[in-house]
Amino acid sequence: MTYEVRPVRPEEHRLAWDLGSLAFGYHEQAIPDGWAASAPGRTTLGVFDEAGRLVAKAVDREQGQWFGGRVVPVSGVAGVAVAAEQRGRGLGRLVLTSLLSGARERGAALSSLFDTTPLPYRALGWEEIGTLTYHTVAARVLAEIRPDPKITLRPATEADIPAVYELYRRVARAGTGLMERSGTLFAAATPAKLLAEYHGFTVALDGAGDLVGYASWDRGPGYDASGKLTVDDLIGATPEATRTLLAMLGGWASVAPTIVLRLGAEDPVWSLLARVDAKVASAQPWMLRVVDAPAAIAARGWPRHLSGAADLSLTDDVCPWHQGDYRFVVDGGEARLEPGGTGAIRLTPRGLAAWYAGAASPTSSAAPASSPAATPRATTSSAPPPPAPPPPSTTTSERKGTFLTLCV
């Protein structure tokens, strides 16, 4: 069987909807007015059989994510689906390898995705880096937190949104893997649309009237034990703002006794909660892959106090354009890969991704080039230093519209 891999055309958008909706279980929904498989910043790549049937697809999202204080160009992979009758024939691999090649050509240095299962993506070089985690907390627990009298809360207006984005960007800059909420993909996310996506969008102002925090939230149905409030973002620039926003959530205790919060492992909110009071409501892993190693190394920031070099050997049969031996050089917050060197330290695609994001140390990511191990492990003093671990921040996701982060 011969297959054609190409972008889905406008007259084929219905085919993409049907394949995706059946795979992900929303096939009983009507196709939304104006829905398109491809749009600015978002391209659906399809695999077509000899009869012209769409048998597999994947979406390439042009996005940026923060690593080491800088935005790195990323291909956000989403909507990967293969027709039920065609699974197990390598069509997923076919569409994803084509997507990675095209993403590199347009300038992406990395690729990220949310996985329903890691196995097929690990086979192609992605590795799980972190988890999008929501926790449930009893509103009565938050009701015990006292608001700060110097902080004023009010509903957000469209005029607040530039300051909201800047506050988020401050957190993202200090974090690892958070989405940059600007660019082509976010062009349609006007302040009005952002506010319309939530039942509530609360901002915190200090005594000078400056925006120092915000929370975006949805109110679930019911006003008995089933009542629930789900919070996607809660960010405070000061401890007082964070405390006051949490106290506001506690004020829902009588009608929405359950609060669901999206929190990272090191989120400052934990300083005001006992971890025994929070239970994991959902945990969605996300994965990373390096698409262009020299570009990725040069694009991210590195700790300014580090200076040194190491010889690497990159193995990658899916993205063969960056296979080979390199000398990794880091100095003054900048790093680069120079062709050459002895190849003393071997990195597989998965090991490279985990090391790049700071999710693994050089010891667990690297091995001598002579090692036959598929996932090499060796201690070496010449291994490149890992990126700084993720500091307190929110985690990555895009679960609502285009305001959050990773992949729909």
Tab-separated table of C-alpha atoms in Angstrom:
chain	number	residue	atom	x	y	z
A	1	MET	CA	0.000	0.000	0.000
A	2	THR	CA	1.277	3.451	-0.932
A	3	TYR	CA	0.397	6.406	1.289
A	4	GLU	CA	0.529	10.149	0.705
A	5	VAL	CA	1.496	12.407	3.608
A	6	ARG	CA	0.517	16.063	3.232
A	7	PRO	CA	-1.376	18.899	4.943
A	8	VAL	CA	-5.141	18.398	5.079
A	9	ARG	CA	-6.863	20.642	2.524
A	10	PRO	CA	-9.843	22.886	3.358
A	11	GLU	CA	-12.299	20.577	1.588
A	12	GLU	CA	-11.001	17.695	3.750
A	13	HIS	CA	-11.511	19.316	7.148
A	14	ARG	CA	-14.618	17.232	7.752
A	15	LEU	CA	-12.524	14.086	7.334
A	16	ALA	CA	-10.128	15.314	10.010
A	17	TRP	CA	-13.018	16.107	12.362
A	18	ASP	CA	-14.572	12.685	11.874
A	19	LEU	CA	-11.309	10.821	12.468
A	20	GLY	CA	-10.397	12.834	15.545
A	21	SER	CA	-13.863	12.888	17.101
A	22	LEU	CA	-14.202	9.112	16.813
A	23	ALA	CA	-10.724	8.483	18.235
A	24	PHE	CA	-11.194	10.812	21.224
A	25	GLY	CA	-14.848	10.124	21.958
A	26	TYR	CA	-16.661	13.313	20.977
A	27	HIS	CA	-18.169	11.910	17.768
A	28	GLU	CA	-21.722	12.634	18.918
A	29	GLN	CA	-20.997	16.364	18.933
A	30	ALA	CA	-21.812	18.424	15.854
A	31	ILE	CA	-18.852	20.005	14.114
A	32	PRO	CA	-18.640	23.602	15.411
A	33	ASP	CA	-19.403	26.449	13.049
A	34	GLY	CA	-16.230	27.718	11.454
A	35	TRP	CA	-14.092	24.822	12.703
A	36	ALA	CA	-11.027	24.149	10.567
A	37	ALA	CA	-8.394	21.447	10.812
A	38	SER	CA	-5.719	24.039	10.063
A	39	ALA	CA	-5.542	27.695	11.055
A	40	PRO	CA	-2.800	30.281	11.605
A	41	GLY	CA	-0.197	28.625	13.816
A	42	ARG	CA	-1.851	25.211	13.557
A	43	THR	CA	-1.423	22.708	10.699
A	44	THR	CA	-3.027	19.267	10.415
A	45	LEU	CA	-0.893	16.744	8.589
A	46	GLY	CA	-2.760	13.786	7.093
A	47	VAL	CA	-1.932	10.322	5.762
A	48	PHE	CA	-4.093	9.327	2.779
A	49	ASP	CA	-4.382	5.858	1.277
A	50	GLU	CA	-4.597	5.067	-2.442
A	51	ALA	CA	-8.382	5.576	-2.377
A	52	GLY	CA	-7.974	9.073	-0.921
A	53	ARG	CA	-9.181	8.097	2.558
A	54	LEU	CA	-7.705	9.936	5.545
A	55	VAL	CA	-6.269	7.101	7.658
A	56	ALA	CA	-4.042	9.015	10.110
A	57	LYS	CA	-3.412	12.576	11.197
A	58	ALA	CA	-1.478	14.770	13.610
A	59	VAL	CA	-1.488	18.492	14.375
A	60	ASP	CA	1.625	20.693	14.466
A	61	ARG	CA	1.126	23.787	16.647
A	62	GLU	CA	3.620	26.645	16.304
A	63	GLN	CA	4.289	27.606	19.902
A	64	GLY	CA	7.062	28.708	22.234
A	65	GLN	CA	7.942	27.374	25.675
A	66	TRP	CA	10.209	28.781	28.367
A	67	PHE	CA	13.484	27.056	29.208
A	68	GLY	CA	16.223	28.735	31.204
A	69	GLY	CA	14.528	32.128	31.036
A	70	ARG	CA	14.138	32.161	27.246
A	71	VAL	CA	11.412	31.182	24.795
A	72	VAL	CA	12.372	28.209	22.621
A	73	PRO	CA	10.419	27.525	19.374
A	74	VAL	CA	8.385	24.329	19.768
A	75	SER	CA	6.157	22.043	17.731
A	76	GLY	CA	3.185	21.249	19.951
A	77	VAL	CA	1.865	17.892	18.753
A	78	ALA	CA	-1.858	17.311	19.180
A	79	GLY	CA	-4.765	15.319	17.783
A	80	VAL	CA	-2.757	12.241	16.798
A	81	ALA	CA	-5.222	9.645	15.475
A	82	VAL	CA	-5.128	6.526	13.283
A	83	ALA	CA	-8.199	4.874	11.775
A	84	ALA	CA	-9.220	1.792	13.765
A	85	GLU	CA	-8.775	-0.550	10.805
A	86	GLN	CA	-5.269	0.740	10.074
A	87	ARG	CA	-3.652	0.621	13.523
A	88	GLY	CA	-0.480	-1.358	14.008
A	89	ARG	CA	0.773	-0.682	10.474
A	90	GLY	CA	3.198	2.141	11.256
A	91	LEU	CA	0.959	5.017	10.144
A	92	GLY	CA	1.376	6.862	13.433
A	93	ARG	CA	5.124	6.718	12.997
A	94	LEU	CA	4.770	7.841	9.379
A	95	VAL	CA	2.756	10.953	10.191
A	96	LEU	CA	4.848	11.913	13.231
A	97	THR	CA	8.217	11.570	11.510
A	98	SER	CA	6.882	13.713	8.661
A	99	LEU	CA	5.604	16.243	11.184
A	100	LEU	CA	8.992	16.452	12.925
A	101	SER	CA	10.785	17.016	9.626
A	102	GLY	CA	8.391	19.814	8.679
A	103	ALA	CA	8.583	21.357	12.138
A	104	ARG	CA	12.353	21.523	11.928
A	105	GLU	CA	12.148	23.160	8.496
A	106	ARG	CA	9.925	25.922	9.883
A	107	GLY	CA	12.325	26.530	12.798
A	108	ALA	CA	11.075	24.406	15.702
A	109	ALA	CA	13.886	23.234	17.996
A	110	LEU	CA	11.716	21.083	20.295
A	111	SER	CA	8.447	19.153	20.237
A	112	SER	CA	6.064	18.607	23.146
A	113	LEU	CA	2.794	16.747	23.646
A	114	PHE	CA	0.347	15.310	26.161
A	115	ASP	CA	0.367	11.537	25.909
A	116	THR	CA	-2.481	9.097	26.492
A	117	THR	CA	0.195	6.386	26.576
A	118	PRO	CA	3.955	7.026	26.475
A	119	LEU	CA	5.033	3.893	24.609
A	120	PRO	CA	4.570	4.891	20.927
A	121	TYR	CA	6.024	8.340	21.593
A	122	ARG	CA	9.029	6.987	23.470
A	123	ALA	CA	9.727	4.772	20.462
A	124	LEU	CA	10.050	7.993	18.444
A	125	GLY	CA	12.220	9.864	20.955
A	126	TRP	CA	9.821	11.747	23.221
A	127	GLU	CA	10.196	11.399	26.990
A	128	GLU	CA	7.908	12.286	29.880
A	129	ILE	CA	9.207	15.460	31.505
A	130	GLY	CA	6.478	16.629	33.848
A	131	THR	CA	2.842	16.338	34.786
A	132	LEU	CA	-0.135	18.665	34.600
A	133	THR	CA	-1.726	18.051	37.992
A	134	TYR	CA	-4.989	19.265	39.495
A	135	HIS	CA	-5.563	18.870	43.241
A	136	THR	CA	-8.829	18.942	45.174
A	137	VAL	CA	-8.908	20.952	48.392
A	138	ALA	CA	-11.872	21.411	50.702
A	139	ALA	CA	-13.043	25.028	50.503
A	140	ARG	CA	-13.376	25.039	54.300
A	141	VAL	CA	-9.576	24.574	54.515
A	142	LEU	CA	-9.034	27.668	52.378
A	143	ALA	CA	-11.639	29.539	54.429
A	144	GLU	CA	-9.193	29.412	57.341
A	145	ILE	CA	-6.724	31.587	55.393
A	146	ARG	CA	-7.083	35.250	56.254
A	147	PRO	CA	-6.961	37.814	53.409
A	148	ASP	CA	-4.488	40.652	53.600
A	149	PRO	CA	-6.198	43.997	54.310
A	150	LYS	CA	-3.900	45.820	51.900
A	151	ILE	CA	-5.005	43.670	48.922
A	152	THR	CA	-8.167	44.476	46.976
A	153	LEU	CA	-9.920	41.924	44.775
A	154	ARG	CA	-12.236	42.683	41.856
A	155	PRO	CA	-13.360	41.101	38.567
A	156	ALA	CA	-10.869	41.557	35.764
A	157	THR	CA	-11.556	43.900	32.869
A	158	GLU	CA	-10.091	43.855	29.376
A	159	ALA	CA	-7.709	46.628	30.415
A	160	ASP	CA	-6.170	44.278	33.018
A	161	ILE	CA	-5.153	41.561	30.578
A	162	PRO	CA	-1.769	43.008	29.461
A	163	ALA	CA	-0.713	43.118	33.125
A	164	VAL	CA	-2.086	39.581	33.620
A	165	TYR	CA	0.016	38.322	30.733
A	166	GLU	CA	3.101	40.090	32.057
A	167	LEU	CA	2.619	38.582	35.513
A	168	TYR	CA	2.252	35.133	33.960
A	169	ARG	CA	5.371	35.762	31.863
A	170	ARG	CA	7.365	36.549	35.027
A	171	VAL	CA	6.441	33.129	36.376
A	172	ALA	CA	7.031	31.391	33.039
A	173	ARG	CA	10.459	32.977	32.656
A	174	ALA	CA	11.541	31.452	35.968
A	175	GLY	CA	9.975	28.083	35.178
A	176	THR	CA	10.652	25.149	32.907
A	177	GLY	CA	8.459	24.336	29.918
A	178	LEU	CA	5.697	26.875	30.440
A	179	MET	CA	3.989	28.206	27.334
A	180	GLU	CA	4.650	31.665	25.966
A	181	ARG	CA	1.124	33.021	25.489
A	182	SER	CA	1.793	35.151	22.439
A	183	GLY	CA	2.532	34.674	18.744
A	184	THR	CA	0.493	33.437	15.799
A	185	LEU	CA	-1.228	30.677	17.742
A	186	PHE	CA	-2.552	33.194	20.266
A	187	ALA	CA	-3.395	36.017	17.852
A	188	ALA	CA	-7.137	35.411	18.190
A	189	ALA	CA	-7.015	35.305	21.999
A	190	THR	CA	-8.255	38.854	22.570
A	191	PRO	CA	-8.820	40.104	26.121
A	192	ALA	CA	-12.578	39.855	25.578
A	193	LYS	CA	-12.332	36.227	24.451
A	194	LEU	CA	-10.072	35.348	27.350
A	195	LEU	CA	-12.488	36.745	29.912
A	196	ALA	CA	-15.408	35.027	28.173
A	197	GLU	CA	-13.718	31.632	28.553
A	198	TYR	CA	-14.127	31.674	32.335
A	199	HIS	CA	-17.017	32.108	34.724
A	200	GLY	CA	-14.748	34.211	36.892
A	201	PHE	CA	-11.467	36.049	36.425
A	202	THR	CA	-10.355	37.776	39.618
A	203	VAL	CA	-7.450	40.208	39.925
A	204	ALA	CA	-5.623	41.292	43.073
A	205	LEU	CA	-4.465	44.888	43.481
A	206	ASP	CA	-2.022	46.260	46.042
A	207	GLY	CA	-2.305	49.540	47.920
A	208	ALA	CA	-0.919	51.468	44.948
A	209	GLY	CA	-3.497	49.941	42.622
A	210	ASP	CA	-0.979	47.726	40.805
A	211	LEU	CA	-2.040	44.269	39.656
A	212	VAL	CA	-0.150	41.759	41.820
A	213	GLY	CA	-2.121	38.564	41.276
A	214	TYR	CA	-4.993	36.881	39.498
A	215	ALA	CA	-7.091	33.716	39.437
A	216	SER	CA	-9.069	32.279	36.495
A	217	TRP	CA	-11.854	29.921	37.534
A	218	ASP	CA	-15.024	28.094	36.537
A	219	ARG	CA	-18.060	27.406	38.722
A	220	GLY	CA	-19.457	23.910	38.349
A	221	PRO	CA	-23.180	23.078	38.748
A	222	GLY	CA	-24.886	22.451	42.076
A	223	TYR	CA	-24.857	24.151	45.454
A	224	ASP	CA	-24.765	21.103	47.714
A	225	ALA	CA	-21.953	18.605	48.305
A	226	SER	CA	-21.468	18.352	44.531
A	227	GLY	CA	-20.636	22.055	44.137
A	228	LYS	CA	-17.164	22.656	42.749
A	229	LEU	CA	-14.875	25.491	41.635
A	230	THR	CA	-12.050	24.698	39.180
A	231	VAL	CA	-9.073	27.085	39.083
A	232	ASP	CA	-6.723	26.969	36.094
A	233	ASP	CA	-4.357	29.785	37.079
A	234	LEU	CA	-3.697	31.234	40.511
A	235	ILE	CA	-0.620	33.455	40.473
A	236	GLY	CA	0.446	35.958	43.089
A	237	ALA	CA	3.426	38.274	42.725
A	238	THR	CA	3.468	38.669	46.509
A	239	PRO	CA	2.618	36.350	49.426
A	240	GLU	CA	-0.169	38.758	50.374
A	241	ALA	CA	-1.793	38.469	46.941
A	242	THR	CA	-1.566	34.678	46.945
A	243	ARG	CA	-3.059	34.469	50.423
A	244	THR	CA	-5.926	36.794	49.573
A	245	LEU	CA	-6.818	34.935	46.377
A	246	LEU	CA	-6.891	31.635	48.271
A	247	ALA	CA	-9.083	33.184	50.945
A	248	MET	CA	-11.502	34.278	48.199
A	249	LEU	CA	-11.786	30.665	47.065
A	250	GLY	CA	-12.491	29.655	50.631
A	251	GLY	CA	-15.480	31.983	50.613
A	252	TRP	CA	-17.293	29.480	48.391
A	253	ALA	CA	-17.393	26.825	51.115
A	254	SER	CA	-21.165	26.952	51.726
A	255	VAL	CA	-22.177	26.392	48.081
A	256	ALA	CA	-19.076	24.918	46.390
A	257	PRO	CA	-17.321	22.832	49.054
A	258	THR	CA	-14.683	21.456	46.651
A	259	ILE	CA	-11.951	23.569	45.063
A	260	VAL	CA	-9.880	22.050	42.242
A	261	LEU	CA	-6.528	23.798	41.786
A	262	ARG	CA	-3.859	23.335	39.133
A	263	LEU	CA	-0.615	23.225	41.125
A	264	GLY	CA	2.989	22.318	40.391
A	265	ALA	CA	5.065	20.433	42.942
A	266	GLU	CA	6.870	23.599	44.063
A	267	ASP	CA	4.000	26.078	43.724
A	268	PRO	CA	4.124	28.798	46.423
A	269	VAL	CA	0.500	27.914	47.269
A	270	TRP	CA	1.837	24.867	49.102
A	271	SER	CA	3.347	27.159	51.730
A	272	LEU	CA	-0.234	27.946	52.806
A	273	LEU	CA	-1.601	24.392	52.601
A	274	ALA	CA	-0.936	21.137	54.381
A	275	ARG	CA	-0.296	18.560	51.677
A	276	VAL	CA	-2.510	16.064	53.492
A	277	ASP	CA	-5.424	18.438	52.787
A	278	ALA	CA	-4.934	18.169	49.011
A	279	LYS	CA	-5.717	15.094	46.925
A	280	VAL	CA	-4.732	14.536	43.306
A	281	ALA	CA	-7.816	14.966	41.106
A	282	SER	CA	-6.047	14.337	37.793
A	283	ALA	CA	-2.477	13.967	36.559
A	284	GLN	CA	-1.677	14.279	32.860
A	285	PRO	CA	1.971	13.641	31.882
A	286	TRP	CA	3.569	15.663	29.132
A	287	MET	CA	6.493	14.728	26.929
A	288	LEU	CA	9.381	16.528	25.242
A	289	ARG	CA	11.574	15.770	22.244
A	290	VAL	CA	14.573	17.616	20.834
A	291	VAL	CA	14.017	18.239	17.112
A	292	ASP	CA	17.176	20.235	16.309
A	293	ALA	CA	19.844	19.810	18.990
A	294	PRO	CA	22.208	22.659	18.018
A	295	ALA	CA	19.281	25.081	17.737
A	296	ALA	CA	17.742	23.894	21.016
A	297	ILE	CA	20.989	24.184	22.969
A	298	ALA	CA	21.608	27.703	21.626
A	299	ALA	CA	18.029	28.900	22.175
A	300	ARG	CA	17.555	28.176	25.871
A	301	GLY	CA	19.228	29.995	28.747
A	302	TRP	CA	21.872	28.353	30.943
A	303	PRO	CA	23.104	29.148	34.468
A	304	ARG	CA	25.504	32.085	34.232
A	305	HIS	CA	27.911	30.670	36.790
A	306	LEU	CA	28.625	27.550	34.697
A	307	SER	CA	31.600	27.293	32.366
A	308	GLY	CA	32.940	24.164	30.723
A	309	ALA	CA	32.805	21.736	27.835
A	310	ALA	CA	32.041	18.078	27.138
A	311	ASP	CA	32.135	15.737	24.156
A	312	LEU	CA	28.741	14.281	23.179
A	313	SER	CA	27.522	11.708	20.705
A	314	LEU	CA	23.873	12.048	19.692
A	315	THR	CA	22.061	9.003	18.291
A	316	ASP	CA	18.736	9.643	16.560
A	317	ASP	CA	17.363	7.641	13.641
A	318	VAL	CA	14.052	9.561	13.625
A	319	CYS	CA	15.709	13.000	13.344
A	320	PRO	CA	18.953	11.972	11.612
A	321	TRP	CA	19.917	15.516	10.663
A	322	HIS	CA	21.424	16.141	14.120
A	323	GLN	CA	23.045	12.754	14.709
A	324	GLY	CA	26.776	12.761	15.290
A	325	ASP	CA	29.537	13.923	17.594
A	326	TYR	CA	29.536	17.395	19.133
A	327	ARG	CA	31.456	19.433	21.642
A	328	PHE	CA	29.076	21.021	24.128
A	329	VAL	CA	30.396	24.410	25.314
A	330	VAL	CA	28.719	26.498	28.026
A	331	ASP	CA	29.849	29.856	29.386
A	332	GLY	CA	28.175	32.934	30.866
A	333	GLY	CA	24.595	31.805	30.335
A	334	GLU	CA	25.136	30.761	26.697
A	335	ALA	CA	25.779	27.324	25.226
A	336	ARG	CA	26.410	25.803	21.825
A	337	LEU	CA	27.073	22.502	20.096
A	338	GLU	CA	30.152	22.496	17.885
A	339	PRO	CA	30.568	19.604	15.414
A	340	GLY	CA	33.394	17.262	16.368
A	341	GLY	CA	34.857	16.005	19.593
A	342	THR	CA	35.457	12.464	20.787
A	343	GLY	CA	31.811	11.480	21.347
A	344	ALA	CA	32.718	10.323	24.857
A	345	ILE	CA	29.185	10.746	26.232
A	346	ARG	CA	26.313	9.155	24.323
A	347	LEU	CA	22.802	10.600	24.512
A	348	THR	CA	19.708	8.933	23.087
A	349	PRO	CA	16.791	11.181	22.032
A	350	ARG	CA	14.922	10.393	25.266
A	351	GLY	CA	17.978	11.026	27.411
A	352	LEU	CA	18.668	14.284	25.603
A	353	ALA	CA	15.095	15.489	26.184
A	354	ALA	CA	15.130	14.637	29.892
A	355	TRP	CA	18.527	16.277	30.422
A	356	TYR	CA	17.560	19.366	28.417
A	357	ALA	CA	14.493	20.005	30.576
A	358	GLY	CA	16.264	19.286	33.861
A	359	ALA	CA	14.133	16.207	34.490
A	360	ALA	CA	17.195	13.960	34.689
A	361	SER	CA	20.808	14.361	35.722
A	362	PRO	CA	23.751	13.687	33.413
A	363	THR	CA	24.274	10.448	35.347
A	364	SER	CA	20.891	9.060	34.336
A	365	SER	CA	20.828	10.568	30.830
A	366	ALA	CA	24.306	9.895	29.504
A	367	ALA	CA	26.648	6.953	28.971
A	368	PRO	CA	30.060	6.316	27.440
A	369	ALA	CA	29.761	6.012	23.676
A	370	SER	CA	30.958	2.405	23.875
A	371	SER	CA	28.014	1.360	26.056
A	372	PRO	CA	25.491	-0.904	24.298
A	373	ALA	CA	22.656	0.130	26.619
A	374	ALA	CA	19.526	1.447	24.887
A	375	THR	CA	18.911	3.815	27.793
A	376	PRO	CA	22.477	4.444	28.883
A	377	ARG	CA	23.546	5.173	32.422
A	378	ALA	CA	27.046	6.082	33.539
A	379	THR	CA	28.596	8.507	35.961
A	380	THR	CA	30.992	10.882	34.284
A	381	SER	CA	32.565	14.057	35.588
A	382	SER	CA	32.686	15.514	32.078
A	383	ALA	CA	28.937	15.273	31.451
A	384	PRO	CA	27.316	18.643	30.775
A	385	PRO	CA	25.618	20.280	33.741
A	386	PRO	CA	21.856	19.835	33.891
A	387	PRO	CA	19.570	22.822	33.568
A	388	ALA	CA	18.426	24.281	36.851
A	389	PRO	CA	15.413	22.361	38.221
A	390	PRO	CA	11.993	23.952	37.773
A	391	PRO	CA	11.403	26.741	40.318
A	392	PRO	CA	7.998	27.475	41.874
A	393	SER	CA	5.495	28.054	39.080
A	394	THR	CA	2.348	26.792	37.512
A	395	THR	CA	2.569	23.742	35.246
A	396	THR	CA	2.097	23.504	31.506
A	397	SER	CA	-1.175	22.782	29.754
A	398	GLU	CA	-3.701	23.996	27.308
A	399	ARG	CA	-6.969	22.692	28.474
A	400	LYS	CA	-9.193	25.711	27.857
A	401	GLY	CA	-9.200	27.718	24.648
A	402	THR	CA	-5.781	29.154	23.891
A	403	PHE	CA	-4.944	30.809	27.204
A	404	LEU	CA	-3.176	27.996	29.002
A	405	THR	CA	-0.313	26.062	27.541
A	406	LEU	CA	0.386	22.832	25.747
A	407	CYS	CA	-1.736	20.728	23.415
A	408	VAL	CA	-5.439	20.366	22.755
